[in-house]
XYZ file of C-alpha atoms in Angstrom:
777
model
C -0.650 6.996 3.184
C 2.195 6.411 1.115
C 5.790 7.042 1.205
C 7.579 7.680 -1.970
C 10.549 5.780 -3.249
C 13.331 8.330 -3.605
C 15.840 6.239 -5.515
C 17.186 7.912 -8.631
C 16.258 4.927 -10.736
C 12.594 4.836 -9.844
C 10.805 8.190 -9.633
C 7.908 8.149 -7.181
C 4.310 8.668 -8.169
C 2.806 11.893 -6.931
C -0.415 10.439 -5.531
C 1.068 7.747 -3.302
C 0.679 9.527 0.012
C -2.926 10.452 -0.569
C -4.010 6.790 -0.527
C -2.632 6.133 2.905
C -3.936 9.051 4.966
C -7.234 10.689 4.178
C -6.274 14.000 5.768
C -4.620 16.276 3.136
C -2.490 18.035 5.745
C -1.282 14.729 7.160
C -0.597 13.382 3.725
C 1.483 16.456 2.928
C 3.435 16.214 6.153
C 4.101 12.504 5.664
C 5.256 13.124 2.118
C 7.724 15.675 3.476
C 9.098 13.182 5.961
C 10.138 10.752 3.283
C 11.126 13.174 0.511
C 14.757 13.682 -0.269
C 16.141 17.183 -0.260
C 17.010 17.559 -3.900
C 15.981 20.836 -5.466
C 14.908 22.603 -2.263
C 16.168 26.072 -1.483
C 18.205 28.521 -3.513
C 21.873 28.374 -4.231
C 22.718 31.677 -2.632
C 20.899 31.248 0.649
C 21.528 29.381 3.887
C 25.285 28.877 3.416
C 27.805 27.758 6.018
C 31.427 28.694 6.677
C 34.247 26.464 7.775
C 37.069 27.366 10.066
C 40.383 25.681 9.444
C 43.128 25.499 12.075
C 46.721 24.700 11.323
C 46.796 21.383 13.150
C 44.636 19.864 10.420
C 41.345 19.644 12.339
C 38.152 20.791 10.623
C 36.318 23.353 12.680
C 32.701 23.302 13.705
C 30.198 24.723 11.233
C 28.763 28.149 11.935
C 25.418 29.308 10.721
C 25.176 32.815 9.375
C 23.170 35.093 7.204
C 22.912 34.407 3.490
C 26.121 35.239 1.675
C 27.313 35.333 -1.871
C 30.197 33.149 -0.853
C 30.422 30.124 1.368
C 32.960 27.713 2.668
C 32.938 24.021 3.418
C 32.455 22.311 6.747
C 33.607 18.756 7.256
C 30.964 16.486 8.753
C 31.777 12.995 9.863
C 28.351 11.588 8.966
C 25.124 12.833 7.443
C 23.180 11.487 10.391
C 25.230 13.182 13.079
C 26.064 16.655 14.257
C 29.076 18.364 12.635
C 32.235 16.899 14.174
C 35.936 17.596 14.115
C 37.925 15.214 11.988
C 41.593 14.754 11.224
C 42.839 15.465 7.737
C 46.134 15.072 5.964
C 48.443 18.024 5.321
C 47.460 18.208 1.697
C 43.719 18.258 2.365
C 43.523 22.038 2.651
C 45.880 24.994 2.245
C 47.963 26.143 5.259
C 49.299 29.543 6.231
C 53.044 29.781 5.402
C 53.894 31.964 8.393
C 52.338 29.551 10.811
C 54.229 26.673 9.244
C 57.530 28.462 9.715
C 56.743 29.119 13.344
C 55.969 25.481 13.909
C 59.249 24.383 12.322
C 61.342 26.728 14.512
C 60.677 25.898 18.190
C 63.031 28.700 19.269
C 61.195 31.434 17.445
C 60.334 33.988 20.126
C 58.148 36.019 17.773
C 55.744 33.177 17.346
C 52.325 34.566 16.537
C 49.015 33.126 17.548
C 47.782 30.593 15.013
C 45.375 32.153 12.612
C 42.147 30.655 11.298
C 41.503 30.570 7.567
C 38.170 30.618 5.769
C 37.784 29.010 2.354
C 34.921 30.810 0.690
C 33.381 29.585 -2.540
C 32.694 31.995 -5.357
C 29.265 32.545 -6.824
C 30.294 30.574 -9.930
C 31.472 27.619 -7.841
C 28.214 27.590 -5.878
C 26.193 27.765 -9.076
C 27.994 24.778 -10.607
C 27.699 22.666 -7.467
C 23.998 23.555 -7.129
C 23.414 22.455 -10.724
C 24.974 19.060 -10.040
C 23.128 18.795 -6.727
C 19.760 19.090 -8.457
C 20.698 16.193 -10.742
C 22.483 14.034 -8.171
C 22.467 14.922 -4.440
C 24.854 11.984 -3.858
C 27.657 12.357 -6.466
C 30.105 9.500 -6.740
C 33.875 9.790 -6.544
C 34.254 10.280 -10.290
C 31.761 13.142 -10.362
C 33.414 14.848 -7.396
C 36.866 14.585 -8.988
C 35.605 16.041 -12.247
C 33.803 18.904 -10.506
C 36.797 19.726 -8.311
C 39.071 20.049 -11.360
C 36.484 22.197 -13.115
C 36.090 24.562 -10.157
C 39.649 24.516 -8.853
C 38.650 22.992 -5.511
C 39.945 20.047 -3.544
C 37.721 16.929 -3.874
C 37.208 16.955 -0.117
C 35.822 20.480 -0.310
C 33.299 19.341 -2.922
C 32.397 16.314 -0.817
C 31.842 18.403 2.327
C 29.804 21.011 0.442
C 27.387 18.323 -0.756
C 27.154 16.848 2.739
C 26.369 20.275 4.184
C 23.770 20.962 1.501
C 21.943 17.705 2.132
C 21.970 18.236 5.894
C 20.767 21.814 5.471
C 17.827 20.843 3.276
C 16.779 18.051 5.610
C 16.748 20.473 8.532
C 14.532 22.833 6.530
C 12.161 19.998 5.703
C 11.948 18.949 9.327
C 11.017 22.455 10.432
C 8.342 22.534 7.737
C 6.986 19.158 8.834
C 6.831 20.241 12.448
C 4.908 23.375 11.520
C 2.399 21.268 9.559
C 1.888 18.975 12.532
C 1.385 21.907 14.880
C -1.208 23.385 12.538
C -3.002 20.039 12.288
C -3.045 19.596 16.038
C -4.452 23.098 16.495
C -7.129 22.330 13.927
C -8.083 19.157 15.808
C -8.366 21.104 19.052
C -10.789 23.524 17.422
C -12.836 20.656 15.971
C -12.975 18.939 19.339
C -14.189 22.132 20.955
C -16.966 22.488 18.390
C -17.940 18.830 18.676
C -18.281 19.052 22.442
C -20.719 21.941 22.080
C -22.707 20.222 19.305
C -22.932 16.727 20.739
C -24.111 18.032 24.107
C -27.211 19.362 22.354
C -27.749 16.335 20.089
C -26.898 13.109 21.954
C -26.263 9.955 19.953
C -25.613 6.327 20.690
C -21.839 5.818 21.231
C -21.992 2.212 19.957
C -23.829 2.404 16.655
C -23.666 6.123 15.849
C -27.449 6.531 15.423
C -29.461 9.187 17.139
C -31.149 8.097 20.360
C -34.900 7.612 20.404
C -37.504 6.832 23.006
C -37.984 3.205 21.975
C -34.218 2.513 21.747
C -34.517 1.717 18.033
C -31.912 3.087 15.607
C -33.293 5.928 13.532
C -30.900 8.423 11.961
C -27.089 8.397 11.964
C -25.831 11.487 13.803
C -23.627 13.746 11.701
C -21.868 14.847 14.831
C -20.920 11.294 15.709
C -19.435 10.736 12.255
C -17.354 13.873 12.685
C -16.213 12.629 16.068
C -15.052 9.329 14.578
C -13.160 11.148 11.832
C -11.648 13.490 14.407
C -10.417 10.618 16.561
C -8.892 8.869 13.556
C -7.055 12.011 12.484
C -5.782 12.527 15.989
C -4.385 8.975 16.022
C -2.607 9.601 12.728
C -1.061 12.796 14.086
C 0.207 10.962 17.149
C 1.804 8.294 14.947
C 3.506 10.963 12.865
C 4.764 12.746 15.960
C 6.193 9.499 17.270
C 7.849 8.784 13.920
C 9.410 12.252 13.740
C 10.890 11.864 17.196
C 12.736 8.684 16.299
C 15.530 10.255 14.244
C 17.741 13.245 15.070
C 17.608 16.760 13.680
C 18.622 16.977 10.070
C 18.244 13.288 9.257
C 15.799 11.637 6.916
C 14.589 8.075 6.450
C 15.653 8.106 2.827
C 19.176 9.320 3.556
C 20.702 5.938 2.810
C 22.430 5.424 -0.491
C 22.714 2.308 -2.572
C 24.425 -0.626 -0.934
C 26.527 -1.093 -4.031
C 26.974 2.447 -5.336
C 29.702 4.918 -4.304
C 33.094 4.192 -2.831
C 33.791 1.797 0.040
C 34.300 4.580 2.576
C 30.881 6.098 1.907
C 29.141 2.708 1.922
C 30.717 1.812 5.250
C 29.638 5.159 6.677
C 26.066 4.672 5.465
C 26.039 1.157 6.913
C 27.343 2.202 10.311
C 25.302 5.351 10.769
C 22.047 4.396 9.014
C 19.006 5.347 11.065
C 15.665 5.093 9.333
C 12.229 5.783 10.713
C 12.452 2.898 13.171
C 16.142 3.266 14.004
C 17.265 0.019 12.388
C 20.865 -0.753 11.540
C 21.293 -1.689 7.907
C 23.702 -4.505 8.732
C 21.045 -6.116 10.935
C 18.399 -5.812 8.217
C 20.638 -7.322 5.546
C 21.426 -10.261 7.812
C 17.734 -10.952 8.388
C 16.622 -10.642 4.750
C 19.422 -12.849 3.419
C 18.466 -15.590 5.851
C 14.807 -15.124 4.957
C 15.576 -15.379 1.218
C 17.350 -18.707 1.703
C 14.511 -19.981 3.872
C 11.829 -19.076 1.296
C 13.881 -20.677 -1.484
C 14.123 -23.955 0.408
C 10.454 -23.892 1.440
C 9.482 -23.335 -2.190
C 11.272 -26.442 -3.493
C 11.034 -28.835 -0.519
C 8.572 -31.710 -0.348
C 7.985 -34.161 2.465
C 8.572 -34.162 5.390
C 8.494 -30.329 5.426
C 5.201 -30.179 3.505
C 2.581 -32.891 3.974
C -0.544 -33.179 1.821
C -3.736 -33.653 3.790
C -6.109 -36.256 2.347
C -9.028 -34.707 4.260
C -8.834 -31.201 2.827
C -6.592 -31.839 -0.192
C -4.130 -29.060 0.661
C -0.474 -28.989 1.666
C 0.194 -28.518 5.371
C 3.457 -27.301 6.843
C 4.980 -29.812 9.263
C 5.924 -27.354 11.972
C 8.092 -29.743 13.967
C 10.194 -30.307 10.866
C 10.147 -26.566 10.113
C 11.509 -25.634 13.544
C 14.188 -28.310 13.189
C 15.291 -27.081 9.750
C 14.832 -23.324 10.248
C 15.688 -21.999 13.719
C 14.091 -18.586 14.439
C 15.954 -15.714 12.772
C 15.073 -13.464 15.730
C 15.270 -15.225 19.061
C 12.760 -12.763 20.451
C 10.093 -14.111 18.101
C 8.227 -16.924 19.872
C 6.287 -18.779 17.194
C 4.660 -20.984 19.846
C 3.068 -18.124 21.760
C -0.380 -19.015 23.068
C -1.717 -15.677 21.880
C -0.526 -16.207 18.299
C -1.442 -18.677 15.591
C 0.563 -19.739 12.553
C -0.701 -19.761 8.956
C 1.474 -21.406 6.310
C 0.616 -22.239 2.689
C 2.276 -22.770 -0.672
C 0.974 -22.436 -4.221
C 2.443 -22.622 -7.748
C 1.034 -21.067 -10.922
C 1.881 -19.701 -14.378
C 1.214 -16.019 -15.082
C 1.085 -14.109 -18.374
C 3.787 -11.498 -17.801
C 7.449 -11.080 -18.659
C 9.862 -11.577 -15.767
C 11.395 -8.038 -15.623
C 7.971 -6.420 -15.587
C 6.744 -8.823 -12.904
C 9.721 -7.961 -10.680
C 9.010 -4.270 -11.240
C 5.392 -4.852 -10.194
C 6.400 -6.289 -6.837
C 8.933 -3.560 -6.058
C 6.836 -0.546 -7.103
C 4.255 -0.127 -4.343
C 1.653 1.462 -6.653
C 1.871 -1.320 -9.224
C 1.836 -3.922 -6.453
C -1.346 -2.480 -4.966
C -3.012 -2.303 -8.398
C -2.103 -5.928 -9.091
C -4.046 -7.080 -6.005
C -7.022 -4.652 -5.813
C -9.310 -7.099 -4.016
C -6.684 -7.879 -1.365
C -4.689 -4.699 -0.622
C -6.650 -1.728 0.683
C -3.576 0.338 1.631
C 0.119 0.025 0.856
C 3.163 2.235 1.248
C 6.924 2.155 0.928
C 7.854 3.486 4.369
C 11.605 3.607 3.728
C 14.113 2.694 1.035
C 16.821 0.850 2.957
C 18.933 -0.130 -0.035
C 18.644 0.570 -3.749
C 19.232 -2.107 -6.344
C 22.386 -2.512 -8.411
C 22.618 -1.069 -11.889
C 20.649 1.641 -13.612
C 17.455 -0.359 -14.187
C 17.771 -3.301 -11.826
C 16.049 -4.200 -8.567
C 18.740 -6.744 -7.667
C 19.649 -6.193 -4.010
C 16.886 -3.658 -3.299
C 15.523 -3.578 0.261
C 12.422 -1.626 1.294
C 10.523 -1.193 4.526
C 6.825 -1.485 3.601
C 3.368 -1.311 5.113
C 0.256 -3.085 3.855
C -3.350 -3.479 4.922
C -4.776 -6.750 3.574
C -8.531 -7.258 3.356
C -11.311 -9.679 2.536
C -14.278 -8.603 0.440
C -16.612 -8.345 3.416
C -16.864 -5.963 6.385
C -17.438 -8.979 8.659
C -13.705 -9.872 8.735
C -11.261 -7.233 9.916
C -8.248 -6.183 7.885
C -4.686 -7.214 8.686
C -2.072 -4.483 9.023
C 1.563 -5.490 8.798
C 4.984 -3.841 8.544
C 7.623 -5.886 6.737
C 10.927 -5.630 4.901
C 10.845 -6.618 1.221
C 14.057 -7.906 -0.381
C 14.543 -8.514 -4.106
C 17.387 -10.669 -5.398
C 18.357 -12.185 -8.735
C 19.157 -15.780 -7.840
C 20.310 -16.872 -11.297
C 19.728 -16.109 -14.951
C 15.965 -16.101 -15.421
C 15.181 -16.565 -11.723
C 14.384 -13.926 -9.080
C 13.319 -14.071 -5.470
C 11.029 -11.639 -3.638
C 10.952 -12.106 0.126
C 8.921 -10.380 2.858
C 9.779 -10.649 6.545
C 8.775 -8.683 9.612
C 11.636 -7.516 11.807
C 11.064 -7.654 15.555
C 13.021 -4.475 16.159
C 10.699 -2.660 13.790
C 7.656 -3.851 15.636
C 9.044 -2.706 18.968
C 8.783 0.904 17.805
C 5.305 1.025 16.278
C 1.777 1.188 17.600
C 0.780 -1.945 19.527
C -2.387 -2.280 17.430
C -0.224 -3.093 14.395
C 1.445 -6.074 16.065
C -1.501 -8.396 15.543
C 0.036 -9.770 12.361
C 3.656 -10.264 11.350
C 5.262 -11.977 8.395
C 7.558 -14.880 8.969
C 9.793 -15.439 5.902
C 7.333 -15.312 3.001
C 7.518 -14.482 -0.667
C 7.781 -15.976 -4.107
C 10.295 -17.442 -6.525
C 9.833 -16.158 -10.081
C 11.113 -18.402 -12.876
C 11.155 -17.185 -16.488
C 9.304 -19.430 -18.955
C 8.861 -19.354 -22.713
C 6.417 -17.060 -24.539
C 6.572 -14.254 -21.943
C 5.263 -16.482 -19.149
C 6.539 -16.799 -15.596
C 6.274 -19.616 -13.102
C 5.448 -18.301 -9.626
C 5.980 -20.366 -6.487
C 4.426 -18.503 -3.580
C 5.063 -19.182 0.108
C 2.846 -17.319 2.587
C 3.828 -17.648 6.248
C 2.105 -15.502 8.872
C 2.002 -15.243 12.632
C -1.290 -13.675 13.705
C -2.876 -12.807 17.003
C -5.814 -15.028 17.839
C -9.124 -13.207 17.572
C -12.823 -13.919 17.426
C -14.026 -14.320 13.835
C -17.634 -14.185 12.691
C -19.072 -17.702 12.535
C -19.695 -17.429 8.771
C -16.011 -16.894 8.002
C -14.437 -18.741 10.927
C -13.444 -21.842 8.937
C -11.965 -20.052 5.939
C -10.038 -17.579 8.107
C -8.773 -19.973 10.783
C -7.673 -22.503 8.160
C -5.420 -19.894 6.548
C -7.264 -19.894 3.206
C -8.537 -16.324 3.483
C -5.069 -14.766 3.323
C -3.106 -17.731 1.988
C -0.845 -18.363 -1.005
C -3.641 -19.725 -3.210
C -5.517 -16.435 -3.044
C -2.380 -14.391 -3.850
C -1.478 -16.543 -6.860
C -5.057 -16.705 -8.166
C -5.410 -12.923 -7.973
C -2.033 -12.403 -9.663
C -3.000 -14.724 -12.524
C -6.322 -12.963 -12.994
C -4.806 -9.466 -13.084
C -1.951 -10.438 -15.425
C -4.498 -11.954 -17.802
C -6.601 -8.791 -17.599
C -3.585 -6.656 -18.570
C -2.823 -8.993 -21.465
C -6.365 -8.742 -22.854
C -6.405 -4.977 -22.311
C -3.295 -4.473 -24.449
C -4.198 -7.089 -27.090
C -5.063 -5.920 -30.588
C -6.221 -9.239 -32.072
C -9.249 -10.039 -29.901
C -11.729 -12.263 -31.807
C -14.984 -10.612 -32.806
C -17.027 -12.975 -30.624
C -15.087 -11.731 -27.572
C -15.711 -8.054 -28.319
C -19.296 -7.581 -29.487
C -20.995 -4.208 -29.657
C -17.770 -2.168 -29.839
C -16.316 -1.309 -33.230
C -12.962 0.245 -32.322
C -9.965 -0.741 -30.200
C -10.084 2.671 -28.509
C -13.687 2.080 -27.491
C -12.810 -1.314 -26.048
C -9.986 0.122 -23.940
C -12.135 3.012 -22.746
C -14.897 0.654 -21.553
C -12.423 -1.698 -19.831
C -10.785 1.250 -18.058
C -14.142 2.478 -16.766
C -15.111 -1.018 -15.598
C -11.790 -1.405 -13.792
C -12.303 1.863 -11.931
C -15.829 0.834 -10.986
C -14.704 -2.550 -9.616
C -11.809 -1.111 -7.615
C -14.183 1.425 -6.086
C -16.482 -1.451 -5.115
C -13.610 -3.370 -3.475
C -12.590 -0.299 -1.498
C -16.121 0.280 -0.254
C -16.925 -3.330 0.596
C -14.136 -4.303 3.002
C -13.574 -3.487 6.665
C -10.954 -0.832 5.927
C -11.215 2.661 7.422
C -12.786 3.966 4.192
C -16.205 3.331 5.758
C -17.386 3.128 9.376
C -19.957 0.340 9.528
C -22.938 0.318 11.900
C -24.799 -2.930 12.503
C -28.607 -2.876 12.189
C -31.232 -5.668 12.016
C -32.782 -6.614 8.678
C -36.481 -6.607 7.923
C -36.668 -10.387 8.108
C -34.476 -10.612 11.200
C -32.433 -13.444 9.649
C -29.458 -11.397 8.437
C -27.179 -8.784 9.896
C -27.031 -5.628 7.811
C -24.250 -3.064 8.124
C -24.789 0.545 7.105
C -22.308 3.331 6.423
C -22.624 6.811 4.988
C -20.055 9.151 3.489
C -19.987 12.470 1.680
C -18.348 12.796 -1.702
C -17.353 16.406 -2.228
C -14.482 16.243 -4.716
C -14.153 12.821 -6.408
C -15.537 13.076 -9.974
C -15.437 9.290 -10.292
C -18.695 8.930 -8.355
C -21.767 11.143 -7.878
C -21.261 14.146 -5.604
C -23.342 14.260 -2.434
C -24.344 11.965 0.427
C -23.847 8.241 -0.288
C -25.421 5.463 1.792
C -23.975 1.921 1.732
C -25.563 -1.320 2.957
C -23.855 -4.725 3.151
C -24.882 -8.181 4.338
C -23.173 -11.604 4.233
C -24.903 -14.997 4.211
C -24.062 -18.675 3.662
C -25.734 -20.579 0.828
C -25.615 -24.357 0.233
C -24.660 -23.726 -3.392
C -21.222 -23.960 -4.975
C -19.398 -20.741 -5.782
C -19.344 -21.421 -9.519
C -23.081 -22.137 -9.721
C -23.942 -18.998 -7.760
C -21.567 -16.866 -9.843
C -22.998 -18.115 -13.142
C -26.513 -17.287 -11.961
C -25.736 -13.733 -10.787
C -23.707 -12.700 -13.843
C -26.178 -13.987 -16.435
C -28.287 -11.155 -17.853
C -31.084 -13.624 -18.623
C -31.481 -14.302 -14.872
C -31.195 -10.678 -13.786
C -34.928 -10.230 -13.363
C -34.892 -13.079 -10.795
C -32.880 -11.102 -8.239
C -32.691 -7.458 -9.371
C -35.495 -5.258 -8.034
C -34.990 -2.417 -10.525
C -36.048 -4.148 -13.774
C -39.237 -5.284 -12.011
C -39.376 -8.389 -14.161
C -38.719 -6.487 -17.392
C -36.453 -7.762 -20.179
C -32.714 -7.123 -20.223
C -30.915 -6.693 -23.544
C -27.168 -6.912 -24.171
C -25.613 -3.810 -25.748
C -21.940 -4.855 -25.617
C -19.869 -7.705 -24.231
C -16.072 -7.616 -23.883
C -13.900 -10.504 -22.794
C -11.006 -9.747 -20.434
C -9.735 -13.262 -19.763
C -9.707 -16.834 -20.962
C -12.495 -17.759 -18.551
C -15.801 -16.521 -19.952
C -16.654 -15.328 -16.443
C -14.081 -12.540 -16.780
C -15.974 -10.064 -18.916
C -17.422 -6.551 -19.089
C -20.920 -6.009 -20.437
C -23.343 -3.169 -21.035
C -26.996 -4.113 -20.497
C -30.118 -2.175 -21.439
C -32.948 -2.511 -18.917
C -36.452 -1.497 -19.953
C -38.266 0.273 -17.123
C -41.847 1.472 -16.963
C -41.129 5.079 -17.960
C -37.745 4.956 -19.697
C -34.721 2.822 -20.410
C -31.598 2.442 -18.297
C -28.126 1.168 -19.105
C -26.103 -0.908 -16.640
C -22.344 -1.396 -16.791
C -21.403 -4.800 -15.354
C -17.956 -6.221 -14.601
C -17.610 -9.902 -13.675
C -14.383 -11.319 -12.216
C -13.501 -14.857 -11.194
C -10.408 -16.889 -10.335
C -9.560 -20.085 -8.492
C -10.377 -18.511 -5.124
C -13.093 -15.831 -5.355
C -15.624 -14.294 -7.717
C -17.346 -10.925 -7.958
C -20.193 -9.343 -9.903
C -20.055 -5.531 -9.893
C -22.509 -3.244 -11.655
C -23.713 0.357 -11.742
C -26.358 2.335 -13.649
C -24.721 4.690 -16.155
C -25.781 7.658 -18.248
C -26.743 6.425 -21.721
C -25.323 9.414 -23.623
C -22.089 9.234 -21.655
C -21.666 5.506 -22.294
C -22.326 5.951 -26.008
C -19.398 8.362 -26.165
C -17.222 5.897 -24.227
C -18.083 3.145 -26.720
C -16.704 5.341 -29.506
C -13.397 5.695 -27.611
C -13.855 8.934 -25.667
C -12.280 9.446 -22.260
C -14.253 7.702 -19.499
C -12.787 9.594 -16.524
C -15.743 12.005 -16.431
C -18.313 9.183 -16.112
C -19.567 9.004 -12.520
C -20.446 5.495 -11.290
C -21.748 4.279 -7.925
C -21.185 0.501 -7.923
C -23.154 -2.224 -6.181
C -22.708 -5.970 -6.470
C -21.749 -9.340 -5.019
C -18.659 -11.005 -3.621
C -18.610 -14.819 -3.599
C -16.156 -16.962 -1.627
C -16.006 -20.697 -0.904
C -16.999 -21.590 2.637
C -13.900 -23.763 3.128
C -15.918 -26.889 3.999
C -15.477 -29.141 0.988
C -16.962 -32.186 2.727
C -19.997 -30.382 4.154
C -23.408 -32.026 3.424
C -25.682 -29.985 1.199
C -29.355 -29.519 0.749
C -30.641 -31.591 -2.158
C -32.517 -29.315 -4.538
C -34.786 -30.144 -7.440
C -32.319 -28.647 -9.938
C -29.365 -30.898 -10.835
C -27.201 -27.902 -11.736
C -27.504 -26.633 -8.172
C -25.974 -29.760 -6.655
C -22.212 -29.729 -6.293
C -19.445 -31.384 -4.325
C -17.450 -28.140 -4.261
C -18.998 -26.972 -0.997
C -21.152 -23.995 -0.112
C -20.685 -20.298 -0.743
C -20.235 -17.164 1.337
C -22.195 -14.447 -0.432
C -21.787 -10.749 0.392
C -24.342 -8.381 -1.115
C -23.606 -4.635 -1.210
C -25.713 -1.693 -2.364
C -24.907 2.004 -2.655
C -27.423 4.786 -3.235
C -27.100 8.547 -3.540
C -29.515 9.982 -0.975
C -28.886 13.664 -1.747
C -26.866 15.840 -4.113
C -26.376 18.434 -1.375
C -23.044 18.260 0.494
C -24.752 19.543 3.648
C -27.609 17.025 3.651
C -28.160 14.662 6.563
C -29.203 11.057 6.356
C -32.941 10.536 6.525
C -34.895 7.694 8.082
C -36.584 7.052 4.736
C -33.216 6.460 3.020
C -32.164 3.967 5.691
C -35.445 2.052 5.379
C -35.269 2.131 1.567
C -31.807 0.565 1.307
C -32.674 -1.906 4.081
C -35.707 -3.061 2.097
C -33.668 -3.269 -1.104
C -31.030 -5.499 0.490
C -33.510 -7.742 2.304
C -35.621 -8.199 -0.826
C -32.581 -9.135 -2.946
C -31.396 -11.715 -0.424
C -34.891 -13.199 -0.257
C -35.067 -13.534 -4.053
C -31.678 -15.291 -4.222
C -32.599 -17.693 -1.429
C -35.921 -18.457 -3.073
C -34.200 -19.184 -6.391
C -32.060 -21.870 -4.749
C -34.871 -23.139 -2.466
C -32.964 -22.425 0.721
C -35.045 -19.681 2.334
C -35.891 -21.847 5.331
C -33.217 -22.116 7.968
C -30.423 -20.438 5.981
């Protein structure tokens, strides 16, 4: 789901909504909710007329059939029904006869006051429509210029634009309601069909596999998968219905204008009458974000006693007694000491390779922000633009209501969904602040399931450095509902490391470095072997990036996959299976895809394990496909200063023919990943020459490696010195994907489930054997 940013300065990407809701109809309806009305409708249709009475009051707007002429109705606010308002004598023309009657109280022939209609000509409508398409919210200067050009009073121009915006928003709302009704009717029909189908083919309601006589899981039921999808769509529809009901007819979440643009009267009106999707007052939001910005700034620069370094774990810890003394709660309703909630606070500083203006743009553009943290953000959306920034190309003062789903690279740990307000401010020359804070009043109007995580004042201070570098000081401060975490990840999650500042900064550094190497034209030959042209290098890196992002999306606990837990062949690991059908995405093979994932702990440091898995010379020790055969390097491209950040093409010699494997390895100070996929040899040869790689279908598999968070944990002493490390153990997640059928109507077979189960179990066994920890681990 995604909601587009409708500010004039920052045009929205067209694909934003699709990422957030999988249902096309829902995505379309949600896009309509947050679109502005510019350019909708024709200039000659749906016009209003205005009655004017001689006492200076503007009459109530009347709807009528389409006319060639129209008149202007005065509306007190864009977010309210048309109202009567007082105007001065020179606002509109008056009837001379009526004026004479009013001046002579003794006039016995006084006639009944007559109403006058000010109709616009076709030429006037055409000119105002042309300006409306360019700027639905003209400023005072534009209105004055247009009024002189058309021979109208500036108030008439102002009211015409208000009426036009209100009219378009009403049309959009009717369209959105019709889409929701159609979607609901579709869900009813699907439910009816599912009831008939599932009654004939019962399935286990817990795991989604068909029932059998010995109670063992056999085949996933297609009907059960449809039922899960149906329930998810129904939940999305209910959320949309609730959101639509929160603002009155003719209003829109993006109806607010810039806090700094326009005249004072309009800004005051927007401030007083602002009502976004959650009915928040802008004045309240601005008060909260300004306090949050000051709090993040002070937390970023303060030392002891606010931050205390722990000698046991070597990390900074927030002294919460000192925090509560220095920063009283912004919202009194927020109880940070609730027994059901836990607090996570962390701070990290790092240098990134990116210019300051572009880095600010990355944080404020939801698409760029999501792409900068692909391993962490599974979904993100700008729900509402509360306030635009100052200036034509500046984010200074911008305020956005946002949604994000943050993940770990394992299905074992659930995602965190959070609504928050993001505020961007230029603090001084060369220094910007980005702050995120959840607003209690927002959370009171959303689904209770999304209240499990909220952001206390968090964010980062960006300081411009020399040579296009930026210093980033990140403060991450969360209040999360206590929940049961899998024993493997309990330490790293409960300690705050899993979603803490160190992970955000490390990921940001890695992605900024990747962008720098992607755009570089002077890469040394040793860092770009096997590729002769710059175009070929970029084409390969683009394909590898798409492959890795697809792997991240598949691997986590997001709603992209519905995982079912099954026992492994050895009985020592828990394996999770999921299936999906790819019918339209050309980026991966079309047909039925089966995924299998398992996570284990190994008494080996993350760096040692990563070096082993990425090395092509050790591939035969864990990969089942080569079957012990040799692996030859075809190309190797560096995408970072660390040699672990690289893309390679490997040729594997099989019994009957050869196979090429595209491999992307990524590492930073927090996590590492090895992602690979078999690729068509002819297709990859064309990519190496610089051809477009978008038509290359890849189905990635690979590994995610995290530290276990127990630096002082005792380790098993192995016979290999390189395997011994004081860095702690590793949390390894192994994931495989296979295409079981090219037919879109195929059902999952028992043989496919057993095949991928064997593949995963065998790989885990080989890795454990390599590090001599197959007993008891």
